[in-house]
Short mmCIF file of C-alpha atoms in Angstrom, two decimals:
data_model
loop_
_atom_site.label_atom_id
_atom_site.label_comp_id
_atom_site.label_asym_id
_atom_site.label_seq_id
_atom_site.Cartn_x
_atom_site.Cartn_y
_atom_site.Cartn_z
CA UNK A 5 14.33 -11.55 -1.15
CA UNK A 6 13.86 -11.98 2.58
CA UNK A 7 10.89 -10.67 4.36
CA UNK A 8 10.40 -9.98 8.12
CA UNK A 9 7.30 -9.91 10.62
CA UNK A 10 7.88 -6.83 12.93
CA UNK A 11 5.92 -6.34 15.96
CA UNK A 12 4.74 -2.92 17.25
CA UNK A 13 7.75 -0.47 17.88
CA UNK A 14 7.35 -0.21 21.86
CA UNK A 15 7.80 -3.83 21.85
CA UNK A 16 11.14 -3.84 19.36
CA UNK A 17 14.32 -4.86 21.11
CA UNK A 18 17.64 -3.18 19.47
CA UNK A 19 19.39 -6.18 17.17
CA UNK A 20 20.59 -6.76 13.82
CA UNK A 21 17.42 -8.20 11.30
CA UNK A 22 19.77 -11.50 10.65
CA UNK A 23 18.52 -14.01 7.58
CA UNK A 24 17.48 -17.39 9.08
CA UNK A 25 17.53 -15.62 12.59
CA UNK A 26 14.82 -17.95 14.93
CA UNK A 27 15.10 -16.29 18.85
CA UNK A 28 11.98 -17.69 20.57
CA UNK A 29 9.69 -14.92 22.34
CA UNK A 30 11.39 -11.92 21.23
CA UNK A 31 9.58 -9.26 18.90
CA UNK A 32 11.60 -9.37 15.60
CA UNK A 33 11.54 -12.36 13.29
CA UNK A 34 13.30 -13.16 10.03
CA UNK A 35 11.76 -15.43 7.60
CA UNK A 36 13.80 -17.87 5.81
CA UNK A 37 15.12 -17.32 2.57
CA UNK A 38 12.65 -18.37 0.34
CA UNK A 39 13.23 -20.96 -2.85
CA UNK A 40 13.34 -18.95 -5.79
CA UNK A 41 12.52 -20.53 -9.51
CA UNK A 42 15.88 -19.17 -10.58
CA UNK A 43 19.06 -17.43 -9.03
CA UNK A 44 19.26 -14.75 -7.55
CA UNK A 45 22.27 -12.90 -7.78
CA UNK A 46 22.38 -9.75 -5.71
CA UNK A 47 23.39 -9.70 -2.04
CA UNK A 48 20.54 -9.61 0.03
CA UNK A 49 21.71 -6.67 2.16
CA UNK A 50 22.66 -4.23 -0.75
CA UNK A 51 18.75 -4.49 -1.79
CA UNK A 52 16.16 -1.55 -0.70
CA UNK A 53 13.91 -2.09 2.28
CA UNK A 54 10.31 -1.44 2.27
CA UNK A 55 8.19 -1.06 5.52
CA UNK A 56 4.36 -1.91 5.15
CA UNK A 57 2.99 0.07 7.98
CA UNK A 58 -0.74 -1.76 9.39
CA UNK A 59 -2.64 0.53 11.88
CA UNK A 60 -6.29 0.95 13.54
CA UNK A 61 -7.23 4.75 12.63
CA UNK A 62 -9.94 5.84 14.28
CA UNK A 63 -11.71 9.52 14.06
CA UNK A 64 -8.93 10.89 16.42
CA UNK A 65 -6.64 12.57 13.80
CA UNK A 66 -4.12 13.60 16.34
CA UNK A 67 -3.75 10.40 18.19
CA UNK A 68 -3.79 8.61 14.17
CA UNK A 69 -0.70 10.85 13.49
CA UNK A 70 0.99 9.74 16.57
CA UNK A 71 0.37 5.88 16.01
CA UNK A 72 1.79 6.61 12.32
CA UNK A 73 4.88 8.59 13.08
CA UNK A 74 6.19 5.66 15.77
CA UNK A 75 5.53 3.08 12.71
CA UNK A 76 7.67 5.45 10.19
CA UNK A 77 10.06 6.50 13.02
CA UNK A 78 10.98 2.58 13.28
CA UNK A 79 11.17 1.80 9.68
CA UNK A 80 13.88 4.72 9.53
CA UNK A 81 15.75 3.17 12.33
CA UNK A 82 15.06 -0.12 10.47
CA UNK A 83 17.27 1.00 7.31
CA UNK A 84 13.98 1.38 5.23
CA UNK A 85 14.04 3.36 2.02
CA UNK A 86 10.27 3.73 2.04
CA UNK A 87 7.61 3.17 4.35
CA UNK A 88 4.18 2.66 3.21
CA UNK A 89 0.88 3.53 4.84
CA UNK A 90 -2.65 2.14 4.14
CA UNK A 91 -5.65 4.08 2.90
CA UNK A 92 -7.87 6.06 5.59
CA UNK A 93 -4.50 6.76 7.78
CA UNK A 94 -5.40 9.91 8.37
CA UNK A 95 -8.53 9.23 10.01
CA UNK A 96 -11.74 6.51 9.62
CA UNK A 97 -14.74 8.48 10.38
CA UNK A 98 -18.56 7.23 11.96
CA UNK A 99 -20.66 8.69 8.77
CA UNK A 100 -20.34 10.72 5.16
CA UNK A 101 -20.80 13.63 7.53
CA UNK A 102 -17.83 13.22 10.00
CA UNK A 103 -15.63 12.16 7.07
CA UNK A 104 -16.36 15.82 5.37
CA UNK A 105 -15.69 17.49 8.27
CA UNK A 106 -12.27 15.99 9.66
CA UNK A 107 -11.16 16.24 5.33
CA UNK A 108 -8.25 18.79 5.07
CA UNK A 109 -6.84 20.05 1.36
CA UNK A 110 -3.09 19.02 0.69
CA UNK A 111 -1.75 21.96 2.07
CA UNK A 112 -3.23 21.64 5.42
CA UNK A 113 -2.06 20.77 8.59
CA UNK A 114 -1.87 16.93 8.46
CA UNK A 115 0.58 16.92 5.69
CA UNK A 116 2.42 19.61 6.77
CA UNK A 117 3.16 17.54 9.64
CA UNK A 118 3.99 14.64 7.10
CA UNK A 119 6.09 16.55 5.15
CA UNK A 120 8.33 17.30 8.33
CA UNK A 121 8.67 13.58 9.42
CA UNK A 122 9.74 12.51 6.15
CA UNK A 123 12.47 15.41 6.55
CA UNK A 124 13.18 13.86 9.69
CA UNK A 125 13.56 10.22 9.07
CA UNK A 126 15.02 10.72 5.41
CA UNK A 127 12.72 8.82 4.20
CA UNK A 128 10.18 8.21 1.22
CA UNK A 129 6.57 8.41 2.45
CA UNK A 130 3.74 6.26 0.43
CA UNK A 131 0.74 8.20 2.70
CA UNK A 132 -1.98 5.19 1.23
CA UNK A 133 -5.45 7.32 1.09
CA UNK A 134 -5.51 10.74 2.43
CA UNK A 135 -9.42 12.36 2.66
CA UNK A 136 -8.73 15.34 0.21
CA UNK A 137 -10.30 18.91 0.45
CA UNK A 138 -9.58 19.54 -3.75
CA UNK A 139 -9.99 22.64 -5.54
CA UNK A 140 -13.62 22.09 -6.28
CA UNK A 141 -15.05 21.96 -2.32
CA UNK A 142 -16.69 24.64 -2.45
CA UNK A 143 -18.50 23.65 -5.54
CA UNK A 144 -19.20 19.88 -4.66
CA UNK A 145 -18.40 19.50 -0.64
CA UNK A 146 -17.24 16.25 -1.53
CA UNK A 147 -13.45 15.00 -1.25
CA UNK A 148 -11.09 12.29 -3.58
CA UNK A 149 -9.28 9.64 -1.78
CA UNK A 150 -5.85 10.44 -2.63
CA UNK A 151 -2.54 8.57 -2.48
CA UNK A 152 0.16 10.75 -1.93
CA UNK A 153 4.10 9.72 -2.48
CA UNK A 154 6.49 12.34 -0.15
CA UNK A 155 10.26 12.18 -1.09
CA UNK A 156 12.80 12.04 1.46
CA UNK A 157 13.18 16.02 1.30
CA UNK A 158 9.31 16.37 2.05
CA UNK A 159 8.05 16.68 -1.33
CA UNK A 160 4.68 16.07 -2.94
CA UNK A 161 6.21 14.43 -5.99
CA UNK A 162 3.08 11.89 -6.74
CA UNK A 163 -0.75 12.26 -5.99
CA UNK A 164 -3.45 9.36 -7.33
CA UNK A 165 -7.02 9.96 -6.50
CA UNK A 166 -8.85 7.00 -6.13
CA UNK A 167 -10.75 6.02 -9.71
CA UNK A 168 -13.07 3.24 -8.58
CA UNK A 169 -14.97 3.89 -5.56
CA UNK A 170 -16.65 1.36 -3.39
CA UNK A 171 -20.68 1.09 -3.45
CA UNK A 172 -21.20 -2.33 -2.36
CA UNK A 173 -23.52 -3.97 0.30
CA UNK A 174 -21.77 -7.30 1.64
CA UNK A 175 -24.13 -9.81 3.84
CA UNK A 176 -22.57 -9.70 7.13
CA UNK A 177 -20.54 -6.60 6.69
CA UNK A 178 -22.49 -3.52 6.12
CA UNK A 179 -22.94 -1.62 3.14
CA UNK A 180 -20.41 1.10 1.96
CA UNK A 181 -21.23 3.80 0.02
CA UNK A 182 -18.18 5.68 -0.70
CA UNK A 183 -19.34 7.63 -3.37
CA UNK A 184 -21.87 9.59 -1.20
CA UNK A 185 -18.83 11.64 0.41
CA UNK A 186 -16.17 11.22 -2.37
CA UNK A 187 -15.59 12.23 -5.73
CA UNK A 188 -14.15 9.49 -8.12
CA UNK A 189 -10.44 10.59 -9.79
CA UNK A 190 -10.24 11.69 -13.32
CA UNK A 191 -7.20 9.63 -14.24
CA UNK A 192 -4.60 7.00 -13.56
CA UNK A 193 -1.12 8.38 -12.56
CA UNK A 194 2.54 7.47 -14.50
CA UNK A 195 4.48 5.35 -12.37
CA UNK A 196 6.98 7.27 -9.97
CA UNK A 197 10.68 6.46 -9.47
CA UNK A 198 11.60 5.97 -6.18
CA UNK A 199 14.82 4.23 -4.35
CA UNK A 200 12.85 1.25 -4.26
CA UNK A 201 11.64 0.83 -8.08
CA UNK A 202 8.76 2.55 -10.12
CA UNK A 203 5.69 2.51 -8.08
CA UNK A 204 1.80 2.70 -9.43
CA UNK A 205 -0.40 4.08 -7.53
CA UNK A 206 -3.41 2.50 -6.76
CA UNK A 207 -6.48 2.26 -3.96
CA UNK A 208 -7.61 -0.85 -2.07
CA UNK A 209 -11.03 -1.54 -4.52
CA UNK A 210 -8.56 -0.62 -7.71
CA UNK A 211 -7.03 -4.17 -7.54
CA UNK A 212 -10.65 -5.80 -8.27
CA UNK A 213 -9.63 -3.89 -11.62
CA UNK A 214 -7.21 -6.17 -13.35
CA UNK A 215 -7.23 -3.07 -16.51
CA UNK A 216 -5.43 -1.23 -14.03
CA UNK A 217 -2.64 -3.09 -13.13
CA UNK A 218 -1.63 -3.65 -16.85
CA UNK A 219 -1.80 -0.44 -17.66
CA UNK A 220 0.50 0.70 -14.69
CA UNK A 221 3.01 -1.87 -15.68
CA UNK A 222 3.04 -1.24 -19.50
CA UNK A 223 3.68 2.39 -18.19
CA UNK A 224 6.77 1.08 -16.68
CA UNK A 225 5.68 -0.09 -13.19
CA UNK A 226 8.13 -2.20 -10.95
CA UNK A 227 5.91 -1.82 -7.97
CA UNK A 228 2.11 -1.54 -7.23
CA UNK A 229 0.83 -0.72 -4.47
CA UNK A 230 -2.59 -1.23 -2.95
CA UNK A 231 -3.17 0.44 0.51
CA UNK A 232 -6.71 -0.69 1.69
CA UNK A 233 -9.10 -0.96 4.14
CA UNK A 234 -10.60 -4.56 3.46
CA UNK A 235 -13.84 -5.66 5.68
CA UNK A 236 -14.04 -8.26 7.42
CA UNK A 237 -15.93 -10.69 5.14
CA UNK A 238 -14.03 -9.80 2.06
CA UNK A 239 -10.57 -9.95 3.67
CA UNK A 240 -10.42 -13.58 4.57
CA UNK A 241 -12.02 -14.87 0.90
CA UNK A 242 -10.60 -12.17 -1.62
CA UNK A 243 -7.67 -10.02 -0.19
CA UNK A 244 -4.86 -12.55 -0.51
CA UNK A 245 -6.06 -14.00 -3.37
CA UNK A 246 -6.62 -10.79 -5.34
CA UNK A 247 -3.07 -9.48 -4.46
CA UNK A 248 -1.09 -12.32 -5.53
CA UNK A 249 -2.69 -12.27 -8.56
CA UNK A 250 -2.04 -9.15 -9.59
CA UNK A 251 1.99 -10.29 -8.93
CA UNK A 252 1.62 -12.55 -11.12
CA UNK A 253 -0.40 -11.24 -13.94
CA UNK A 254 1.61 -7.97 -14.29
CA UNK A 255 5.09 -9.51 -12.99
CA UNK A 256 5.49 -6.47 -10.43
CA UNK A 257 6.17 -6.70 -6.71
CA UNK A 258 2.62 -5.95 -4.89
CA UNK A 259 2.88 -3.51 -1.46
CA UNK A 260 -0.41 -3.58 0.36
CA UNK A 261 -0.29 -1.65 3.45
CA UNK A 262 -3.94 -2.40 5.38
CA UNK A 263 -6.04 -1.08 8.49
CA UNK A 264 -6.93 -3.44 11.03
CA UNK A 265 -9.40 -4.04 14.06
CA UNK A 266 -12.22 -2.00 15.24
CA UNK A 267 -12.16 1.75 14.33
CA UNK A 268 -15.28 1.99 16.19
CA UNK A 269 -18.84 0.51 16.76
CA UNK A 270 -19.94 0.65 12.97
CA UNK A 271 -16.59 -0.35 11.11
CA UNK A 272 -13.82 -3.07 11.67
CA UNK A 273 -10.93 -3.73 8.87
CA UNK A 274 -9.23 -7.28 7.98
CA UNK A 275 -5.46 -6.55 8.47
CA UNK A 276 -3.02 -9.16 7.07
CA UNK A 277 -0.64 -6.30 5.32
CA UNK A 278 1.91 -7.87 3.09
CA UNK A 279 4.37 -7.51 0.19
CA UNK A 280 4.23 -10.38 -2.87
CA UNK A 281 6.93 -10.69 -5.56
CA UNK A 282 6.74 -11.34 -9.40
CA UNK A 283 6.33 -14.91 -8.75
CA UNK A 284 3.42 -14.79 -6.60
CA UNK A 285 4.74 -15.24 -3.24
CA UNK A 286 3.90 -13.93 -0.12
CA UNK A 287 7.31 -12.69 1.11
CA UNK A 288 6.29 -10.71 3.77
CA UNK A 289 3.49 -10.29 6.00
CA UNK A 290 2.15 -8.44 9.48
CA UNK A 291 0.61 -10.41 12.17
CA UNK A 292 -2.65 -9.33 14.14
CA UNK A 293 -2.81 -5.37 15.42
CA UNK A 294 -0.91 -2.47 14.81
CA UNK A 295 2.98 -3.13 13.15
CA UNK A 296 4.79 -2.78 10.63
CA UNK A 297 6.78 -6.07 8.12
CA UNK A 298 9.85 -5.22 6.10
CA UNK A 299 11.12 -6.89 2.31
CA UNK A 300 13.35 -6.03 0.25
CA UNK A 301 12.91 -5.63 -3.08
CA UNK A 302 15.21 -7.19 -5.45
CA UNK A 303 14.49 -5.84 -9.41
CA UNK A 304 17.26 -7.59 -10.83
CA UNK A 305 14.92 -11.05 -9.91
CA UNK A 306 11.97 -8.85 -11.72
CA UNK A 307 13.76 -8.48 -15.01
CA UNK A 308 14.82 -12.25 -15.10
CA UNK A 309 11.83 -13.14 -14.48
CA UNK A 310 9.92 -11.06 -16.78
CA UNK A 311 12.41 -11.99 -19.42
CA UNK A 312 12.14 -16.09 -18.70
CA UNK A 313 8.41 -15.74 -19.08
CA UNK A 314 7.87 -12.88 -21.24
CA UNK A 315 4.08 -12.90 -21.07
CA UNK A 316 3.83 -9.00 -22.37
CA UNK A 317 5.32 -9.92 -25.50
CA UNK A 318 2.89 -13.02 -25.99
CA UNK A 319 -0.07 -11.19 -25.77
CA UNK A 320 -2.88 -10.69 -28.63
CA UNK A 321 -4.65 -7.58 -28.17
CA UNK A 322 -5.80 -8.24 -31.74
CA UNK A 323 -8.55 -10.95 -30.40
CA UNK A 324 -9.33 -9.53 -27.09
CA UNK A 325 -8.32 -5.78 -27.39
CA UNK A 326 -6.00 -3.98 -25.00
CA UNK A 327 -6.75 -5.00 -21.62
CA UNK A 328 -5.34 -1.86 -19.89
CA UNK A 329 -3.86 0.54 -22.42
CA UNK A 330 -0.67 2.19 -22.07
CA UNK A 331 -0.65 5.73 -19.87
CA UNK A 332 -0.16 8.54 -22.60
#
């Protein structure tokens, strides 16, 4: 699989994404193909293309959208199949109390307009972390954190709202408190076909939660995805780290679509999006600010190499229990 660092649209000149391609000073590079622990048979170019969208949202919802339709816009013109945005797109808010206010439900403006662009661009839409008005605001006035999956025709066809929520207080990077505007989700989600592969849906602190993962892949997952808003003290010691190993552990490609920068005075996010395959590798990865990075995603390497080391059939559940039981 070949990945490729894409700069911000504006800056994107109009030429072919070539393998081994090295132009000094221009905006697209092509990594090298990567050594591989066995063959890989399938041309690169018949694979599906991802796009892992990184912004900075701020509170501005309208000038959010606008960033975040120019990212999807490109990965259409790209030849993407799916382009995938990080948690918080819609908006990243000052306090619990802004947050509640700028929420809409999923039948409100923001993904109406969401719905249209995917129309547009033909394209799948992983929409990372939406702020979610559910059916019981008027009893709580608190919202889920819900990943939504649009089809290529505009259709809701996947929603996972966020199960672990973050309450943690980090030296150096501020203490979040996520629960005091959001409601935790009931339930993990079956895994969703897509042109890509079978995604699970996860949320940025989900992949601290190993139980997860394994149960998204013994439900048939190809692809999990993690769209987060890491800190800044967390990001550089855990977010690589804690990606990669959920590759390897559950053998599935990892797409983790991240904010970055300053939102505003009280909040600044990591960055670093990237896609990892089965093996562990980083294959793909955006540099500083606002961009997008492409991969393609190759399952015919996932089923060799989930049949050469066939690590779900070696487990023992009989001394340790089931670490992450199978979605009924």
């Amino acid at each position: 699989m070949l990945g490729f660092i894409i700069r911000p649209p504006h800056q994107l000149l109009s030429l072919l994404l070539c393998p081994g391609l090295r132009i000094p000073r221009l905006s697209v590079l092509c990594a090298q193909p990567r050594l591989r622990p066995m063959a890989v048979s399938s041309s690169s170019w018949e694979l599906p293309l991802v796009a892992v969208c990184q912004v900075t949202s701020t509170p501005d919802k309208e000038q959010n959208f606008i960033t975040c339709a120019e990212l999807i816009r490109e990965a259409a013109r790209l030849g993407a199949c799916l382009a995938f945005l990080p948690e918080a797109f819609d908006f990243i808010a000052r306090n619990p109390e802004e947050t509640l206010h700028l929420s809409e439900p999923l039948g409100g403006n923001l993904l109406g307009e969401y719905t249209q662009l995917a129309r547009e661009c033909g394209l799948w839409l992983s929409l990372g972390g939406f702020h979610e008005r559910g059916q019981d605001w008027e009893q709580t006035q608190k919202i889920y954190n819900c990943h939504v999956i649009l089809n290529n025709k505009g259709s809701v066809v996947a929603t996972y709202r966020k199960t672990h929520l973050c309450d943690v207080e980090i030296p150096g990077q501020g203490p979040m408190h996520e629960s005091n505007s959001t409601i935790p989700g009931p339930s993990l989600e079956s895994p969703i076909s897509t042109p890509a592969g079978k995604i699970g849906l996860a949320i940025c602190y989900d992949m601290r939660f190993p139980e997860l993962s394994l149960a998204l892949v013994q439900a048939g997952a190809e692809i999990l995805t993690y769209p987060s808003a890491f800190g800044s003290v967390t990001g550089p010691a855990h977010w690589e780290v804690l990606l990669r190993a959920r590759a390897i552990e559950s053998q599935c490609y990892v797409v983790a679509a991240a904010q970055c920068g300053r939102h505003h005075e009280k909040r600044a996010s990591y960055g670093h999006s990237m896609v990892v395959d089965p093996w562990g590798t980083v294959v793909a990865r955006c540099s500083e600010g606002p961009g997008l990075c492409l991969a393609r995603i190759d399952l015919n390497y996932l089923r060799r190499l989930r049949q050469h080391l066939p690590v779900f059939q070696h487990r023992r559940p009989e001394l340790y229990g089931h670490l992450g039981h199978p979605l009924s």
